[in-house]
Amino acid sequence: MNYTIRPELLGDIFAVPSEVVDRHIRLAGSAQLKVLLWALRGARGHFDPEACAAAIGLPAADCADAMQYWEQTGVLLPLDAPGTAPTVSETPPLSGSPAPEPTAPPAAPAAPAVPRPRAVKPQMKEVVSRQKSSPDFAYLLDTASARLGKPITNGDMETLLYLYDTAGLPVEVILMVIEYAVAMSKGKMRYIEKVALDWADREIDTIGKAEEHLCRLERRRQSWASFATLCGVSQSPTAAQQDAAERWIADWAMPEALLRLAYDYCMDKTGKFNSSYMDKVLERWHREGIMDEAQAAETLGGSKKKKAPRKTSFDLDEYEKMVMTYTPVYKEE
């Protein structure tokens, strides 16, 4: 489809920063985009949630929440924030004096990394409209309910539309997230949303990428299960401990004897299971190509020569001979 803007509309335009499209078009929700467009169009540096609500048809509280997204990401700055003051004096020059050269504004500091803002999710009326206009989204709602094994609530539908429209994940990828959550016995929509947004951040947006990621998760899970069974560790693992187990078993192919030796050494030295401590021991063996238990034990001082037995004050051979030939003498009382 080719298009052009109606010429008479070009007489009344306003600027939208390119970053809004380049970086935030997938992350920002519809409410956040509406609020920003309204603010850029006519707010003139002052944001009134009530006026915004009347203009775009959303509650004032939602408008205020949406505005926070643009502040937290650094697109909009408060007027008293550093770097927003004018850089050229507005005082006119004295008569006969040359006008001062305008100074270039300082380079804007890089926007600090901020946590993902709280999502402003679509409302139910948007869900119904999207369900009617998008066969893919309608299929997502029907299939999600079937795979979860229960009817989905209005809030669940709003979350799914948020993942589909705002996070930009394809239907088949969202369904893979749901299957993964159900397989992990965590089929709650809050967990599904958390995993899906993590996938979106990692750009896992195709079936191929999702399958590769799930294979790695399964390898990681199996590695920890094998290690925990071998060493009798019953605690729930942290992400770092699972990563370490995957490295030891799947990447370095450490023999069971060496894993057990490193675990026992760690317990002797620290009194508890410490994956970081174990990792240093196993990393040295992997780096030096040690795969033999005896060699590994030697690096830990486990094969030192035994100390010579302490000399006694009598001859053991003579003592044994004396015992064998001794005849007791009983005395009458």
PDB file of N, CA, C and O in Angstrom, residues 167-202:
ATOM      1  N   ALA A 167       3.886  -5.773  23.802  1.00  0.00           N
ATOM      2  CA  ALA A 167       5.189  -6.445  23.815  1.00  0.00           C
ATOM      3  C   ALA A 167       5.569  -6.972  22.437  1.00  0.00           C
ATOM      4  O   ALA A 167       6.736  -7.238  22.164  1.00  0.00           O
ATOM      5  N   GLY A 168       4.581  -7.124  21.563  1.00  0.00           N
ATOM      6  CA  GLY A 168       4.869  -7.510  20.180  1.00  0.00           C
ATOM      7  C   GLY A 168       5.216  -8.965  19.974  1.00  0.00           C
ATOM      8  O   GLY A 168       5.873  -9.299  18.989  1.00  0.00           O
ATOM      9  N   LEU A 169       4.783  -9.846  20.878  1.00  0.00           N
ATOM     10  CA  LEU A 169       5.088 -11.264  20.725  1.00  0.00           C
ATOM     11  C   LEU A 169       4.054 -11.931  19.824  1.00  0.00           C
ATOM     12  O   LEU A 169       2.852 -11.694  19.969  1.00  0.00           O
ATOM     13  N   PRO A 170       4.481 -12.787  18.901  1.00  0.00           N
ATOM     14  CA  PRO A 170       3.536 -13.511  18.051  1.00  0.00           C
ATOM     15  C   PRO A 170       2.681 -14.476  18.877  1.00  0.00           C
ATOM     16  O   PRO A 170       3.063 -14.900  19.972  1.00  0.00           O
ATOM     17  N   VAL A 171       1.528 -14.828  18.311  1.00  0.00           N
ATOM     18  CA  VAL A 171       0.601 -15.726  19.003  1.00  0.00           C
ATOM     19  C   VAL A 171       1.280 -17.039  19.362  1.00  0.00           C
ATOM     20  O   VAL A 171       1.167 -17.532  20.496  1.00  0.00           O
ATOM     21  N   GLU A 172       2.018 -17.630  18.402  1.00  0.00           N
ATOM     22  CA  GLU A 172       2.605 -18.944  18.663  1.00  0.00           C
ATOM     23  C   GLU A 172       3.653 -18.895  19.765  1.00  0.00           C
ATOM     24  O   GLU A 172       3.822 -19.864  20.513  1.00  0.00           O
ATOM     25  N   VAL A 173       4.349 -17.777  19.924  1.00  0.00           N
ATOM     26  CA  VAL A 173       5.345 -17.656  20.987  1.00  0.00           C
ATOM     27  C   VAL A 173       4.651 -17.513  22.344  1.00  0.00           C
ATOM     28  O   VAL A 173       5.076 -18.111  23.347  1.00  0.00           O
ATOM     29  N   ILE A 174       3.581 -16.731  22.399  1.00  0.00           N
ATOM     30  CA  ILE A 174       2.827 -16.595  23.651  1.00  0.00           C
ATOM     31  C   ILE A 174       2.280 -17.954  24.088  1.00  0.00           C
ATOM     32  O   ILE A 174       2.313 -18.313  25.269  1.00  0.00           O
ATOM     33  N   LEU A 175       1.782 -18.737  23.127  1.00  0.00           N
ATOM     34  CA  LEU A 175       1.266 -20.064  23.457  1.00  0.00           C
ATOM     35  C   LEU A 175       2.374 -20.985  23.955  1.00  0.00           C
ATOM     36  O   LEU A 175       2.149 -21.829  24.830  1.00  0.00           O
ATOM     37  N   MET A 176       3.584 -20.834  23.431  1.00  0.00           N
ATOM     38  CA  MET A 176       4.713 -21.630  23.926  1.00  0.00           C
ATOM     39  C   MET A 176       5.057 -21.244  25.359  1.00  0.00           C
ATOM     40  O   MET A 176       5.423 -22.103  26.175  1.00  0.00           O
ATOM     41  N   VAL A 177       4.944 -19.957  25.688  1.00  0.00           N
ATOM     42  CA  VAL A 177       5.165 -19.522  27.067  1.00  0.00           C
ATOM     43  C   VAL A 177       4.128 -20.166  27.983  1.00  0.00           C
ATOM     44  O   VAL A 177       4.452 -20.642  29.084  1.00  0.00           O
ATOM     45  N   ILE A 178       2.874 -20.192  27.529  1.00  0.00           N
ATOM     46  CA  ILE A 178       1.815 -20.792  28.340  1.00  0.00           C
ATOM     47  C   ILE A 178       2.080 -22.278  28.553  1.00  0.00           C
ATOM     48  O   ILE A 178       1.959 -22.792  29.679  1.00  0.00           O
ATOM     49  N   GLU A 179       2.476 -22.990  27.504  1.00  0.00           N
ATOM     50  CA  GLU A 179       2.776 -24.419  27.637  1.00  0.00           C
ATOM     51  C   GLU A 179       3.928 -24.639  28.604  1.00  0.00           C
ATOM     52  O   GLU A 179       3.914 -25.577  29.416  1.00  0.00           O
ATOM     53  N   TYR A 180       4.951 -23.809  28.522  1.00  0.00           N
ATOM     54  CA  TYR A 180       6.091 -23.928  29.431  1.00  0.00           C
ATOM     55  C   TYR A 180       5.651 -23.701  30.876  1.00  0.00           C
ATOM     56  O   TYR A 180       6.041 -24.453  31.785  1.00  0.00           O
ATOM     57  N   ALA A 181       4.817 -22.675  31.110  1.00  0.00           N
ATOM     58  CA  ALA A 181       4.361 -22.381  32.464  1.00  0.00           C
ATOM     59  C   ALA A 181       3.525 -23.534  33.018  1.00  0.00           C
ATOM     60  O   ALA A 181       3.673 -23.912  34.186  1.00  0.00           O
ATOM     61  N   VAL A 182       2.654 -24.105  32.194  1.00  0.00           N
ATOM     62  CA  VAL A 182       1.829 -25.229  32.641  1.00  0.00           C
ATOM     63  C   VAL A 182       2.711 -26.431  32.968  1.00  0.00           C
ATOM     64  O   VAL A 182       2.506 -27.126  33.967  1.00  0.00           O
ATOM     65  N   ALA A 183       3.722 -26.687  32.125  1.00  0.00           N
ATOM     66  CA  ALA A 183       4.633 -27.809  32.368  1.00  0.00           C
ATOM     67  C   ALA A 183       5.406 -27.629  33.666  1.00  0.00           C
ATOM     68  O   ALA A 183       5.756 -28.610  34.331  1.00  0.00           O
ATOM     69  N   MET A 184       5.659 -26.387  34.056  1.00  0.00           N
ATOM     70  CA  MET A 184       6.370 -26.098  35.301  1.00  0.00           C
ATOM     71  C   MET A 184       5.417 -25.992  36.486  1.00  0.00           C
ATOM     72  O   MET A 184       5.841 -25.622  37.587  1.00  0.00           O
ATOM     73  N   SER A 185       4.129 -26.301  36.265  1.00  0.00           N
ATOM     74  CA  SER A 185       3.095 -26.186  37.307  1.00  0.00           C
ATOM     75  C   SER A 185       2.987 -24.753  37.821  1.00  0.00           C
ATOM     76  O   SER A 185       2.761 -24.508  39.014  1.00  0.00           O
ATOM     77  N   LYS A 186       3.147 -23.789  36.912  1.00  0.00           N
ATOM     78  CA  LYS A 186       3.040 -22.369  37.256  1.00  0.00           C
ATOM     79  C   LYS A 186       2.128 -21.661  36.254  1.00  0.00           C
ATOM     80  O   LYS A 186       2.488 -20.626  35.686  1.00  0.00           O
ATOM     81  N   GLY A 187       0.947 -22.252  36.056  1.00  0.00           N
ATOM     82  CA  GLY A 187       0.052 -21.726  35.040  1.00  0.00           C
ATOM     83  C   GLY A 187      -0.755 -20.524  35.475  1.00  0.00           C
ATOM     84  O   GLY A 187      -1.936 -20.410  35.129  1.00  0.00           O
ATOM     85  N   LYS A 188      -0.173 -19.616  36.228  1.00  0.00           N
ATOM     86  CA  LYS A 188      -0.820 -18.365  36.615  1.00  0.00           C
ATOM     87  C   LYS A 188      -0.441 -17.283  35.606  1.00  0.00           C
ATOM     88  O   LYS A 188       0.696 -17.225  35.141  1.00  0.00           O
ATOM     89  N   MET A 189      -1.399 -16.400  35.318  1.00  0.00           N
ATOM     90  CA  MET A 189      -1.154 -15.384  34.300  1.00  0.00           C
ATOM     91  C   MET A 189      -0.035 -14.431  34.704  1.00  0.00           C
ATOM     92  O   MET A 189       0.690 -13.926  33.855  1.00  0.00           O
ATOM     93  N   ARG A 190       0.134 -14.197  36.000  1.00  0.00           N
ATOM     94  CA  ARG A 190       1.224 -13.310  36.428  1.00  0.00           C
ATOM     95  C   ARG A 190       2.579 -13.900  36.062  1.00  0.00           C
ATOM     96  O   ARG A 190       3.474 -13.183  35.598  1.00  0.00           O
ATOM     97  N   TYR A 191       2.751 -15.214  36.259  1.00  0.00           N
ATOM     98  CA  TYR A 191       4.008 -15.866  35.891  1.00  0.00           C
ATOM     99  C   TYR A 191       4.171 -15.890  34.375  1.00  0.00           C
ATOM    100  O   TYR A 191       5.273 -15.659  33.851  1.00  0.00           O
ATOM    101  N   ILE A 192       3.088 -16.163  33.652  1.00  0.00           N
ATOM    102  CA  ILE A 192       3.139 -16.181  32.184  1.00  0.00           C
ATOM    103  C   ILE A 192       3.571 -14.812  31.658  1.00  0.00           C
ATOM    104  O   ILE A 192       4.414 -14.711  30.758  1.00  0.00           O
ATOM    105  N   GLU A 193       3.016 -13.755  32.228  1.00  0.00           N
ATOM    106  CA  GLU A 193       3.393 -12.400  31.801  1.00  0.00           C
ATOM    107  C   GLU A 193       4.871 -12.129  32.073  1.00  0.00           C
ATOM    108  O   GLU A 193       5.581 -11.577  31.229  1.00  0.00           O
ATOM    109  N   LYS A 194       5.349 -12.543  33.251  1.00  0.00           N
ATOM    110  CA  LYS A 194       6.754 -12.319  33.609  1.00  0.00           C
ATOM    111  C   LYS A 194       7.694 -13.017  32.624  1.00  0.00           C
ATOM    112  O   LYS A 194       8.663 -12.417  32.134  1.00  0.00           O
ATOM    113  N   VAL A 195       7.399 -14.286  32.315  1.00  0.00           N
ATOM    114  CA  VAL A 195       8.245 -15.036  31.389  1.00  0.00           C
ATOM    115  C   VAL A 195       8.167 -14.441  29.982  1.00  0.00           C
ATOM    116  O   VAL A 195       9.180 -14.280  29.298  1.00  0.00           O
ATOM    117  N   ALA A 196       6.961 -14.084  29.553  1.00  0.00           N
ATOM    118  CA  ALA A 196       6.786 -13.548  28.200  1.00  0.00           C
ATOM    119  C   ALA A 196       7.539 -12.229  28.018  1.00  0.00           C
ATOM    120  O   ALA A 196       8.172 -11.996  26.976  1.00  0.00           O
ATOM    121  N   LEU A 197       7.495 -11.360  29.016  1.00  0.00           N
ATOM    122  CA  LEU A 197       8.211 -10.087  28.914  1.00  0.00           C
ATOM    123  C   LEU A 197       9.727 -10.308  28.927  1.00  0.00           C
ATOM    124  O   LEU A 197      10.469  -9.577  28.269  1.00  0.00           O
ATOM    125  N   ASP A 198      10.175 -11.311  29.679  1.00  0.00           N
ATOM    126  CA  ASP A 198      11.594 -11.662  29.653  1.00  0.00           C
ATOM    127  C   ASP A 198      11.991 -12.132  28.257  1.00  0.00           C
ATOM    128  O   ASP A 198      13.053 -11.751  27.749  1.00  0.00           O
ATOM    129  N   TRP A 199      11.158 -12.935  27.623  1.00  0.00           N
ATOM    130  CA  TRP A 199      11.436 -13.378  26.261  1.00  0.00           C
ATOM    131  C   TRP A 199      11.448 -12.195  25.300  1.00  0.00           C
ATOM    132  O   TRP A 199      12.283 -12.136  24.392  1.00  0.00           O
ATOM    133  N   ALA A 200      10.528 -11.264  25.488  1.00  0.00           N
ATOM    134  CA  ALA A 200      10.489 -10.088  24.611  1.00  0.00           C
ATOM    135  C   ALA A 200      11.775  -9.275  24.750  1.00  0.00           C
ATOM    136  O   ALA A 200      12.332  -8.797  23.758  1.00  0.00           O
ATOM    137  N   ASP A 201      12.257  -9.122  25.991  1.00  0.00           N
ATOM    138  CA  ASP A 201      13.510  -8.392  26.213  1.00  0.00           C
ATOM    139  C   ASP A 201      14.694  -9.101  25.556  1.00  0.00           C
ATOM    140  O   ASP A 201      15.643  -8.459  25.108  1.00  0.00           O
ATOM    141  N   ARG A 202      14.649 -10.431  25.529  1.00  0.00           N
ATOM    142  CA  ARG A 202      15.720 -11.214  24.907  1.00  0.00           C
ATOM    143  C   ARG A 202      15.524 -11.378  23.398  1.00  0.00           C
ATOM    144  O   ARG A 202      16.300 -12.079  22.753  1.00  0.00           O
TER     145      ARG A 202
END
